[in-house]
XYZ file of C-alpha atoms in Angstrom:
637
model
C -7.500 -10.093 34.911
C -5.396 -11.226 31.946
C -7.790 -13.881 30.684
C -8.903 -14.363 27.091
C -12.534 -14.674 28.127
C -14.973 -12.696 30.201
C -14.286 -15.012 33.132
C -14.144 -13.183 36.463
C -11.313 -14.099 38.791
C -12.793 -16.041 41.747
C -12.828 -14.109 45.001
C -14.604 -14.760 48.300
C -18.268 -14.109 47.744
C -17.668 -12.888 44.173
C -19.556 -14.287 41.172
C -17.483 -16.301 38.680
C -18.795 -14.744 35.490
C -20.168 -11.420 34.347
C -23.465 -13.161 33.746
C -23.577 -13.980 37.433
C -22.468 -10.453 38.267
C -25.415 -9.148 36.308
C -27.812 -11.358 38.227
C -26.263 -10.306 41.537
C -26.563 -6.615 40.687
C -30.185 -7.200 39.707
C -30.923 -8.526 43.192
C -29.223 -5.612 44.884
C -31.418 -3.126 43.031
C -34.160 -3.701 45.575
C -37.721 -4.955 45.636
C -39.317 -1.663 44.695
C -37.096 -1.152 41.679
C -37.541 -4.777 40.665
C -41.291 -4.465 40.894
C -41.348 -1.323 38.801
C -38.968 -2.919 36.303
C -41.153 -6.007 35.995
C -44.271 -3.913 35.501
C -42.604 -1.676 32.911
C -41.124 -4.741 31.235
C -44.573 -6.278 30.810
C -46.058 -3.076 29.432
C -43.185 -2.353 27.073
C -42.858 -5.959 25.929
C -46.558 -6.096 25.143
C -46.295 -2.828 23.271
C -43.362 -4.083 21.260
C -45.289 -7.125 20.085
C -47.965 -4.881 18.675
C -45.497 -2.408 17.228
C -43.516 -5.209 15.593
C -46.466 -5.813 13.287
C -46.082 -2.239 12.094
C -42.373 -2.720 11.474
C -42.508 -5.528 8.948
C -40.518 -3.401 6.512
C -37.540 -3.117 8.821
C -34.241 -4.577 7.539
C -33.777 -8.336 7.798
C -31.066 -8.825 10.433
C -30.253 -12.221 8.927
C -28.161 -10.434 6.327
C -25.563 -9.957 9.062
C -24.709 -13.642 8.696
C -22.798 -12.654 5.562
C -22.028 -9.088 6.585
C -18.431 -8.005 6.110
C -17.578 -4.654 7.744
C -15.488 -2.231 5.745
C -11.845 -2.479 6.756
C -8.693 -0.457 6.244
C -6.222 -1.649 3.612
C -2.570 -1.754 4.666
C 0.369 -1.514 2.260
C 3.809 -2.858 3.230
C 7.262 -2.950 1.698
C 8.909 -6.206 0.667
C 10.230 -6.764 4.196
C 6.892 -6.170 5.926
C 7.360 -2.545 6.961
C 4.069 -0.612 6.936
C 4.134 2.092 4.265
C 0.603 3.445 4.486
C -2.983 2.591 5.385
C -5.873 3.607 3.158
C -9.571 3.552 3.790
C -12.865 5.155 2.934
C -15.002 6.755 5.591
C -14.277 4.008 8.115
C -10.763 3.257 9.308
C -11.267 -0.217 10.721
C -9.489 -3.508 11.317
C -11.713 -6.416 12.318
C -10.504 -8.855 15.005
C -12.151 -11.851 16.722
C -13.633 -11.350 20.190
C -11.011 -13.570 21.828
C -8.256 -11.288 20.507
C -9.562 -8.264 22.387
C -8.364 -7.506 25.907
C -10.672 -8.929 28.598
C -10.232 -5.640 30.445
C -11.613 -3.703 27.490
C -14.573 -6.058 27.168
C -15.405 -5.687 30.866
C -14.955 -1.916 30.737
C -17.276 -1.532 27.741
C -19.948 -3.698 29.334
C -19.648 -1.888 32.647
C -20.223 1.573 31.227
C -22.488 0.770 28.269
C -24.581 -2.270 29.205
C -23.764 -4.107 32.415
C -26.850 -6.331 31.981
C -25.866 -7.415 28.482
C -25.683 -11.110 29.363
C -29.067 -11.138 31.137
C -31.364 -9.396 28.652
C -32.503 -10.582 25.232
C -31.648 -7.482 23.274
C -34.027 -5.070 24.995
C -33.848 -4.185 28.678
C -37.001 -2.243 29.668
C -35.777 -1.766 33.219
C -32.442 -0.371 32.021
C -33.781 3.143 31.675
C -34.800 3.223 35.319
C -31.605 1.562 36.505
C -29.531 3.961 34.399
C -31.365 6.895 35.957
C -30.719 5.614 39.470
C -27.065 4.785 38.763
C -26.368 8.139 37.150
C -28.238 10.024 39.883
C -26.380 8.249 42.669
C -22.947 8.984 41.201
C -23.694 12.442 39.877
C -22.387 11.459 36.445
C -23.467 9.453 33.416
C -22.224 5.975 34.221
C -24.773 3.902 32.303
C -27.067 4.396 29.329
C -30.552 3.132 28.655
C -29.859 1.480 25.297
C -28.454 -2.017 25.236
C -25.338 -2.875 23.235
C -27.566 -4.762 20.833
C -29.739 -1.704 20.293
C -26.638 0.436 19.726
C -25.379 -2.108 17.190
C -28.559 -2.190 15.119
C -28.747 1.598 15.238
C -25.215 1.844 13.800
C -25.835 -0.817 11.185
C -29.382 -0.168 10.046
C -30.831 3.112 11.298
C -30.201 6.836 11.131
C -28.911 8.739 14.172
C -32.043 10.928 14.234
C -33.609 10.986 17.685
C -37.264 9.929 17.527
C -39.638 7.604 19.359
C -40.221 5.575 16.197
C -36.492 5.015 15.778
C -36.164 3.859 19.372
C -38.984 1.372 18.834
C -37.349 0.203 15.596
C -34.102 -0.312 17.514
C -35.941 -2.441 20.037
C -37.643 -4.601 17.409
C -34.397 -5.157 15.485
C -32.477 -5.877 18.692
C -34.987 -8.580 19.638
C -34.699 -10.104 16.182
C -30.899 -9.934 16.244
C -30.561 -11.837 19.497
C -32.863 -14.552 18.233
C -30.345 -15.286 15.475
C -26.922 -14.527 16.983
C -25.299 -15.540 20.255
C -24.239 -12.967 22.827
C -20.585 -13.464 21.865
C -21.377 -12.878 18.198
C -23.324 -9.712 18.985
C -20.571 -8.438 21.266
C -17.897 -9.138 18.649
C -19.870 -7.264 15.993
C -20.383 -4.364 18.383
C -16.700 -4.034 19.316
C -15.687 -4.107 15.663
C -18.401 -1.692 14.568
C -18.468 1.007 17.261
C -17.092 4.456 16.438
C -14.195 5.566 18.634
C -13.444 9.014 17.227
C -10.963 10.451 14.703
C -12.410 8.278 11.946
C -11.434 5.089 13.782
C -13.952 2.268 13.959
C -13.641 -0.856 16.065
C -11.501 -1.715 19.061
C -8.380 -2.742 17.151
C -7.972 0.440 15.132
C -8.857 2.604 18.133
C -6.285 0.852 20.324
C -3.612 1.341 17.659
C -4.499 5.011 17.418
C -4.933 5.949 21.070
C -2.206 3.789 22.573
C -0.097 2.482 19.684
C -0.807 -1.165 20.445
C -3.124 -4.024 19.608
C -6.443 -4.205 21.436
C -5.296 -7.546 22.867
C -2.536 -5.796 24.829
C -4.539 -2.997 26.432
C -4.125 -2.582 30.174
C -7.010 -2.005 32.551
C -6.228 1.719 32.672
C -6.116 2.010 28.889
C -9.249 -0.100 28.515
C -11.199 2.071 30.928
C -10.211 5.224 29.065
C -11.192 3.738 25.703
C -14.527 2.471 27.008
C -15.286 5.914 28.387
C -14.854 7.507 24.952
C -17.782 5.662 23.333
C -20.299 8.107 24.776
C -18.752 11.130 22.980
C -15.561 10.047 21.211
C -14.598 13.339 19.597
C -15.148 15.654 22.573
C -13.746 13.176 25.109
C -10.711 12.224 23.009
C -7.462 12.359 25.004
C -5.860 13.923 21.922
C -8.217 16.874 22.364
C -9.130 16.953 26.068
C -6.891 14.685 28.121
C -8.302 15.968 31.390
C -11.851 15.160 30.305
C -10.804 11.719 29.037
C -9.049 11.017 32.322
C -12.112 11.982 34.313
C -14.252 9.700 32.178
C -11.732 6.878 32.716
C -12.135 7.249 36.471
C -15.907 6.978 36.074
C -15.506 3.686 34.196
C -13.093 2.288 36.776
C -15.447 3.238 39.585
C -18.332 1.554 37.804
C -16.264 -1.634 37.322
C -15.391 -1.618 41.024
C -19.006 -1.069 42.051
C -19.984 -4.086 39.950
C -17.240 -6.123 41.681
C -15.628 -6.767 38.313
C -12.346 -5.361 39.608
C -11.023 -5.016 43.150
C -10.468 -1.669 44.896
C -6.735 -2.364 44.636
C -6.948 -2.863 40.888
C -8.949 0.322 40.568
C -6.371 2.281 42.568
C -3.480 0.959 40.455
C -5.254 1.708 37.189
C -6.165 5.247 38.312
C -2.474 6.040 38.887
C -1.013 4.222 35.858
C 0.715 6.669 33.458
C -0.759 6.534 29.961
C 1.376 6.899 26.852
C -0.757 8.094 23.959
C -0.224 7.076 20.351
C -1.210 9.250 17.394
C -4.166 9.792 15.106
C -3.836 7.109 12.440
C -6.571 7.986 9.952
C -5.541 9.551 6.651
C -1.848 9.426 7.424
C 0.357 10.156 4.434
C 2.651 7.545 2.946
C 6.357 7.641 3.649
C 7.070 6.754 0.001
C 4.059 8.146 -1.876
C 5.224 7.468 -5.443
C 5.295 3.763 -4.620
C 2.096 3.497 -2.591
C 0.072 5.602 -5.017
C 1.240 3.398 -7.883
C 0.266 0.304 -5.888
C -3.194 1.750 -5.189
C -3.677 2.466 -8.897
C -2.776 -1.125 -9.752
C -5.054 -2.515 -7.029
C -7.932 -0.278 -8.101
C -7.567 -1.368 -11.702
C -7.638 -5.024 -10.678
C -10.112 -5.087 -7.764
C -12.083 -1.830 -7.958
C -12.067 1.282 -5.762
C -14.467 0.018 -3.096
C -12.489 -3.181 -2.559
C -9.306 -1.169 -2.009
C -10.860 1.402 0.341
C -13.069 -0.991 2.309
C -11.755 -4.492 1.715
C -9.133 -4.701 4.450
C -6.434 -5.844 2.038
C -2.902 -6.634 3.141
C -0.647 -5.609 0.281
C 3.025 -6.550 0.133
C 4.876 -4.454 -2.412
C 8.173 -5.358 -4.035
C 9.915 -2.193 -2.904
C 12.742 -2.162 -0.381
C 12.261 0.966 1.751
C 15.996 1.306 2.385
C 16.753 1.200 -1.338
C 13.858 3.550 -2.033
C 15.355 6.118 0.334
C 18.663 5.833 -1.475
C 16.904 6.385 -4.811
C 15.013 9.445 -3.559
C 18.184 11.004 -2.157
C 20.094 10.309 -5.373
C 17.393 11.931 -7.497
C 17.263 15.072 -5.358
C 21.038 15.350 -5.194
C 21.450 14.554 -8.880
C 18.907 17.140 -9.909
C 20.551 19.777 -7.734
C 23.913 19.009 -9.350
C 22.424 19.366 -12.834
C 20.925 22.742 -11.940
C 24.309 23.864 -10.617
C 25.856 22.830 -13.944
C 23.373 24.950 -15.860
C 21.223 22.095 -17.128
C 17.648 23.321 -17.667
C 15.717 20.213 -16.631
C 13.009 20.393 -13.999
C 12.422 16.679 -13.498
C 14.106 13.346 -13.053
C 12.784 9.800 -12.637
C 14.448 6.563 -11.545
C 13.290 2.941 -11.584
C 15.255 -0.081 -10.330
C 14.157 -3.647 -11.162
C 15.577 -6.950 -9.927
C 16.362 -9.033 -13.074
C 15.960 -12.275 -11.129
C 12.331 -11.589 -10.193
C 11.356 -8.501 -12.217
C 10.270 -6.951 -8.928
C 10.468 -3.158 -8.783
C 12.896 -2.440 -5.945
C 12.775 1.368 -6.055
C 10.767 3.925 -7.997
C 11.037 7.700 -7.893
C 8.540 9.537 -10.071
C 9.895 13.059 -9.689
C 12.221 15.376 -7.810
C 9.695 16.371 -5.124
C 6.369 14.622 -4.587
C 5.089 17.510 -2.475
C 5.294 19.803 -5.491
C 4.169 17.312 -8.123
C 2.387 14.001 -7.593
C 2.714 13.005 -11.255
C 4.645 9.738 -11.418
C 6.996 10.104 -14.377
C 8.558 6.720 -13.708
C 5.476 4.866 -14.891
C 3.177 7.464 -16.468
C 5.428 9.743 -18.480
C 5.961 8.585 -22.069
C 9.272 9.958 -23.327
C 11.568 9.163 -26.244
C 14.497 6.980 -25.129
C 16.853 8.102 -27.879
C 19.848 5.816 -28.303
C 18.849 3.795 -25.241
C 16.561 1.930 -27.651
C 19.463 0.696 -29.831
C 20.118 -2.471 -27.757
C 16.718 -3.831 -28.832
C 17.803 -3.572 -32.472
C 21.213 -5.116 -31.882
C 19.770 -7.992 -29.870
C 17.325 -8.733 -32.710
C 20.229 -8.710 -35.153
C 22.211 -11.166 -33.008
C 19.144 -13.416 -32.553
C 18.694 -13.556 -36.353
C 21.861 -15.631 -36.575
C 23.301 -13.296 -39.202
C 25.212 -10.913 -36.968
C 27.703 -11.034 -34.099
C 29.444 -8.299 -32.094
C 32.367 -8.246 -34.535
C 30.190 -8.163 -37.671
C 30.785 -5.141 -39.890
C 28.208 -2.427 -40.404
C 28.479 0.704 -42.494
C 28.512 4.220 -41.108
C 27.955 6.052 -44.369
C 25.248 8.333 -45.818
C 21.950 6.648 -46.655
C 18.330 7.681 -47.278
C 15.057 5.804 -46.932
C 11.528 6.630 -48.098
C 9.476 8.048 -45.231
C 5.995 9.004 -46.353
C 6.271 11.641 -49.074
C 9.881 12.427 -48.177
C 13.167 10.671 -47.630
C 14.728 10.166 -44.217
C 18.511 10.520 -43.989
C 19.879 9.575 -40.554
C 22.725 11.616 -39.091
C 25.218 10.920 -36.319
C 25.363 13.153 -33.263
C 28.590 14.778 -34.491
C 27.364 14.996 -38.114
C 30.268 12.846 -39.325
C 30.560 9.400 -40.920
C 33.164 6.831 -39.953
C 32.741 4.217 -42.700
C 32.802 0.468 -42.038
C 32.996 -0.539 -38.373
C 32.129 -3.423 -36.076
C 28.796 -3.593 -34.303
C 30.728 -3.435 -31.050
C 32.319 -0.113 -31.979
C 29.090 1.278 -33.424
C 27.219 0.602 -30.188
C 30.041 1.740 -27.886
C 30.217 5.075 -29.730
C 26.451 5.242 -30.217
C 26.613 5.776 -33.965
C 23.172 6.385 -35.468
C 23.524 5.483 -39.140
C 24.658 1.863 -38.625
C 21.725 1.000 -36.356
C 19.190 2.519 -38.791
C 20.723 0.465 -41.592
C 20.591 -2.632 -39.391
C 16.952 -2.024 -38.492
C 15.985 -1.925 -42.138
C 17.967 -5.089 -42.847
C 16.498 -7.285 -40.080
C 13.011 -5.764 -40.155
C 11.576 -3.322 -37.645
C 8.555 -5.504 -36.963
C 10.920 -8.131 -35.568
C 12.417 -5.495 -33.281
C 8.931 -4.562 -32.106
C 8.139 -8.237 -31.485
C 11.200 -8.499 -29.234
C 10.163 -5.389 -27.308
C 6.663 -6.760 -26.806
C 8.091 -10.076 -25.629
C 10.002 -8.420 -22.811
C 7.256 -6.207 -21.499
C 7.080 -2.998 -23.554
C 3.373 -2.184 -23.886
C 3.387 1.399 -25.184
C 2.320 2.000 -28.804
C 5.146 1.432 -31.313
C 5.163 2.132 -35.055
C 7.797 0.625 -37.402
C 9.024 3.997 -38.651
C 12.497 4.236 -40.159
C 13.815 6.248 -37.213
C 12.583 3.742 -34.596
C 16.148 2.436 -33.899
C 17.057 5.971 -32.775
C 14.317 6.025 -30.179
C 11.447 7.695 -32.016
C 8.864 6.061 -29.775
C 7.463 7.109 -26.402
C 8.246 4.729 -23.511
C 8.245 4.960 -19.716
C 11.290 4.576 -17.459
C 9.548 1.555 -15.906
C 9.298 -0.136 -19.314
C 12.957 0.566 -20.021
C 14.197 -0.752 -16.675
C 12.029 -3.856 -16.993
C 13.110 -4.611 -20.565
C 16.813 -4.189 -19.759
C 16.274 -6.512 -16.772
C 15.529 -9.307 -19.253
C 18.863 -8.634 -20.955
C 20.517 -8.796 -17.526
C 18.951 -12.192 -16.788
C 20.103 -13.695 -20.089
C 16.625 -13.761 -21.536
C 14.556 -14.906 -18.541
C 11.392 -12.855 -18.221
C 8.640 -12.373 -15.643
C 6.103 -9.588 -15.772
C 7.518 -6.519 -14.066
C 5.446 -5.773 -10.984
C 5.219 -3.542 -7.938
C 3.134 -5.994 -5.899
C 4.273 -9.324 -4.461
C 1.045 -10.508 -2.877
C -2.389 -9.342 -1.769
C -4.465 -11.062 0.909
C -7.656 -10.213 2.710
C -7.640 -9.478 6.440
C -7.953 -13.174 7.295
C -5.022 -14.251 5.137
C -6.836 -15.546 2.061
C -4.692 -14.883 -1.009
C -6.312 -12.515 -3.513
C -3.287 -11.980 -5.758
C -0.002 -13.864 -5.941
C 2.743 -12.410 -8.136
C 5.356 -15.020 -7.321
C 7.776 -14.838 -10.281
C 7.203 -17.393 -12.990
C 10.248 -16.779 -15.198
C 10.241 -17.960 -18.782
C 13.163 -18.041 -21.193
C 11.930 -15.693 -23.942
C 15.198 -14.482 -25.486
C 18.127 -16.339 -26.963
C 20.868 -16.734 -24.295
C 23.806 -16.331 -26.680
C 22.320 -13.191 -28.167
C 21.624 -11.602 -24.777
C 25.094 -12.539 -23.534
C 26.599 -11.019 -26.688
C 24.576 -7.841 -26.262
C 25.645 -7.565 -22.621
C 29.265 -8.082 -23.633
C 29.022 -5.152 -26.050
C 27.126 -2.961 -23.571
C 29.909 -3.471 -21.046
C 32.170 -1.754 -23.558
C 29.811 1.243 -23.599
C 30.684 1.779 -19.924
C 34.363 0.835 -19.971
C 35.388 2.830 -23.079
C 32.316 4.239 -24.834
C 29.740 6.995 -24.303
C 28.897 5.737 -20.813
C 32.287 5.879 -19.085
C 30.810 8.180 -16.430
C 28.736 5.191 -15.276
C 31.756 2.985 -14.581
C 31.466 0.906 -11.399
C 33.889 -1.246 -9.434
C 32.231 -4.333 -10.924
C 31.062 -5.581 -14.331
C 28.189 -3.425 -15.586
C 26.422 -2.945 -18.899
C 24.380 0.000 -20.088
C 23.452 2.520 -22.730
C 23.173 6.270 -22.930
C 20.160 7.942 -24.507
C 19.895 11.444 -25.951
C 17.139 12.613 -28.285
C 18.049 14.744 -31.303
C 15.981 17.614 -29.923
C 17.722 17.233 -26.533
C 14.406 17.081 -24.736
C 15.155 13.751 -23.074
C 18.412 12.325 -21.754
C 18.787 8.828 -20.256
C 21.045 6.206 -18.895
C 19.789 2.642 -18.587
C 22.087 -0.078 -17.320
C 22.422 -3.198 -15.239
C 24.445 -5.676 -13.269
C 23.175 -9.271 -12.844
C 21.296 -8.279 -9.670
C 19.809 -4.894 -10.607
C 18.576 -3.018 -13.695
C 18.088 0.746 -13.402
C 16.745 3.432 -15.718
C 17.247 7.144 -15.080
C 15.510 9.825 -17.151
C 15.970 13.613 -17.104
C 13.844 16.202 -18.876
C 11.168 18.906 -18.670
C 7.457 18.233 -18.227
C 6.638 20.811 -20.919
C 9.104 19.177 -23.364
C 11.383 22.201 -23.473
C 14.886 21.358 -24.735
C 17.351 20.771 -21.944
C 20.131 22.649 -23.689
C 22.855 22.145 -26.253
C 25.399 19.543 -25.234
C 23.158 17.865 -22.661
C 23.702 14.127 -23.136
C 22.819 11.003 -21.229
C 26.482 10.093 -20.969
C 27.529 13.465 -19.632
C 24.749 14.218 -17.170
C 22.659 11.124 -16.410
C 25.307 8.405 -16.267
C 26.838 9.931 -13.081
C 23.398 9.873 -11.399
C 22.975 6.211 -12.374
C 26.425 5.422 -11.015
C 25.691 7.224 -7.737
C 22.580 5.123 -7.198
C 24.135 1.826 -8.229
C 27.186 2.287 -6.002
C 24.985 2.768 -2.946
C 22.427 0.126 -3.910
C 25.130 -2.516 -4.454
C 27.298 -1.624 -1.466
C 26.642 -4.908 0.347
C 25.869 -6.984 -2.755
C 28.567 -9.459 -3.891
C 30.258 -8.801 -7.229
C 28.831 -11.086 -9.889
C 30.072 -11.578 -13.440
C 27.869 -11.790 -16.502
C 27.561 -15.018 -18.447
C 29.938 -15.224 -21.382
C 28.617 -15.752 -24.950
C 31.011 -18.698 -25.194
C 28.830 -20.591 -22.700
C 25.949 -20.743 -25.185
C 25.337 -21.982 -28.693
C 24.961 -19.343 -31.370
C 21.547 -19.351 -33.136
């Protein structure tokens, strides 16, 4: 019976199609029944013509020509692994009729409307035949409503039982079958019908009840599913397997009585073991920080209804394997900080591929179960000295400075409103003249403030805007020391442009979005543009490598070339480490949601750099070592 159509396998004396089966069964009913059916048909049909005049205000079934059922949206990782499925009231995936198991189609017709292919939407004699069939078997094996009537009831009418509603069903069913073919009606029905546990349509129900596509359902599975339509919640095998099994046997018996399956096929199906799946509606995501962020982005772009009902197929940029590594590192890193007496309740991590600006991993907090707030992309925190590379790059790009240029680490004051601002170093000392390289490696504050005033803070802000920083920024004197609120995602994305020698694409969490039929709704294929000066970025990277090899970030040292910068705010409310290799840029932030100070002596180099190193070592385990481009390869501006 493994055909893609409703074709019946040819047997001696057996009809070739279900349509012929229907006609054969009609003959067997007997002259008396046929006579009564014909009489009742004439009476009811005549009544319907008159009643139709009174139902001119019924919905126009022609709207179904453009009707698109609500469908479940599925979100996947970058390799195609399903992360979560989201939907509104209806969890549904629409499939064409020829992609549904022939056994399921036969089973549904057998138990719900075995005369489907012989009536025109309304079957006046069906009530009598259903009574006789149910009486002879001692169980409900057939209903009085046609599939077409059930369909219009689900689409247009309320479930309230009333004579007027039944007449309305009949009128709409007649209209529907004047416009649509039997196959079209049957396809709509199988994709619309409710199968219990918030699953709608054959495909979603098959995935839920048996963990497989509706195209792969066996006869035994098909019979059980068809039997659930009558009362899907109470008959569900998840709730009452015995009751579902009994209903399956009723369907199989009905199919055998119609000669749609052989006695042998019935016997085999009755004994076939059934392996149940699991309830699929409202299942939680395996990586909620990522999927919730994706849903927020989709909602902003397409609207809530489109996300919940549009049947989108969303491919994210995240690698589930790398995401697991990031989550484990954050939990372990936070536990280590607590053991060291660091009073910080949260940590966030974001990893971005500099070659594509795809987010590869994102952890918005220590435990999503306790807090769903995504600090990686929603929490605006001061980056401290991790902002200094933006100033030094701008200085290099001006053509007036190089890594060995001299800057002064000496007392200075600048007007700041009604007062003067006098920058201080972390150790409250001054070291006099020094190279930019040394100033950045040791994270001296005074030289970078002086440099910011010299090159112009608006130019620094322009650079930050160019490489994706969108948070509000004011050109205050202390800006070079990180007196601006940014997100870890912005920091990781901006540093990724340094890692790529100035090539920038918009940082994104979503690769592509299509509808359920494959039409592309959103394509975030990287379109890199060279937005920074290559010599200047290479020079900055060269200096930032020194931060890790001999500066404040030695605790981040890897077994390969790496560049990065520590970040510690003067109030010690936020500590960071942001760094990169050519293939990956990662930002790690630690702090308290209520902005409490972490504690004296808590620095990005001492506490966050080891967490960054832990993640990078695991993330790059199978990634070839790659060197950075040398400044000597490029012309100086």
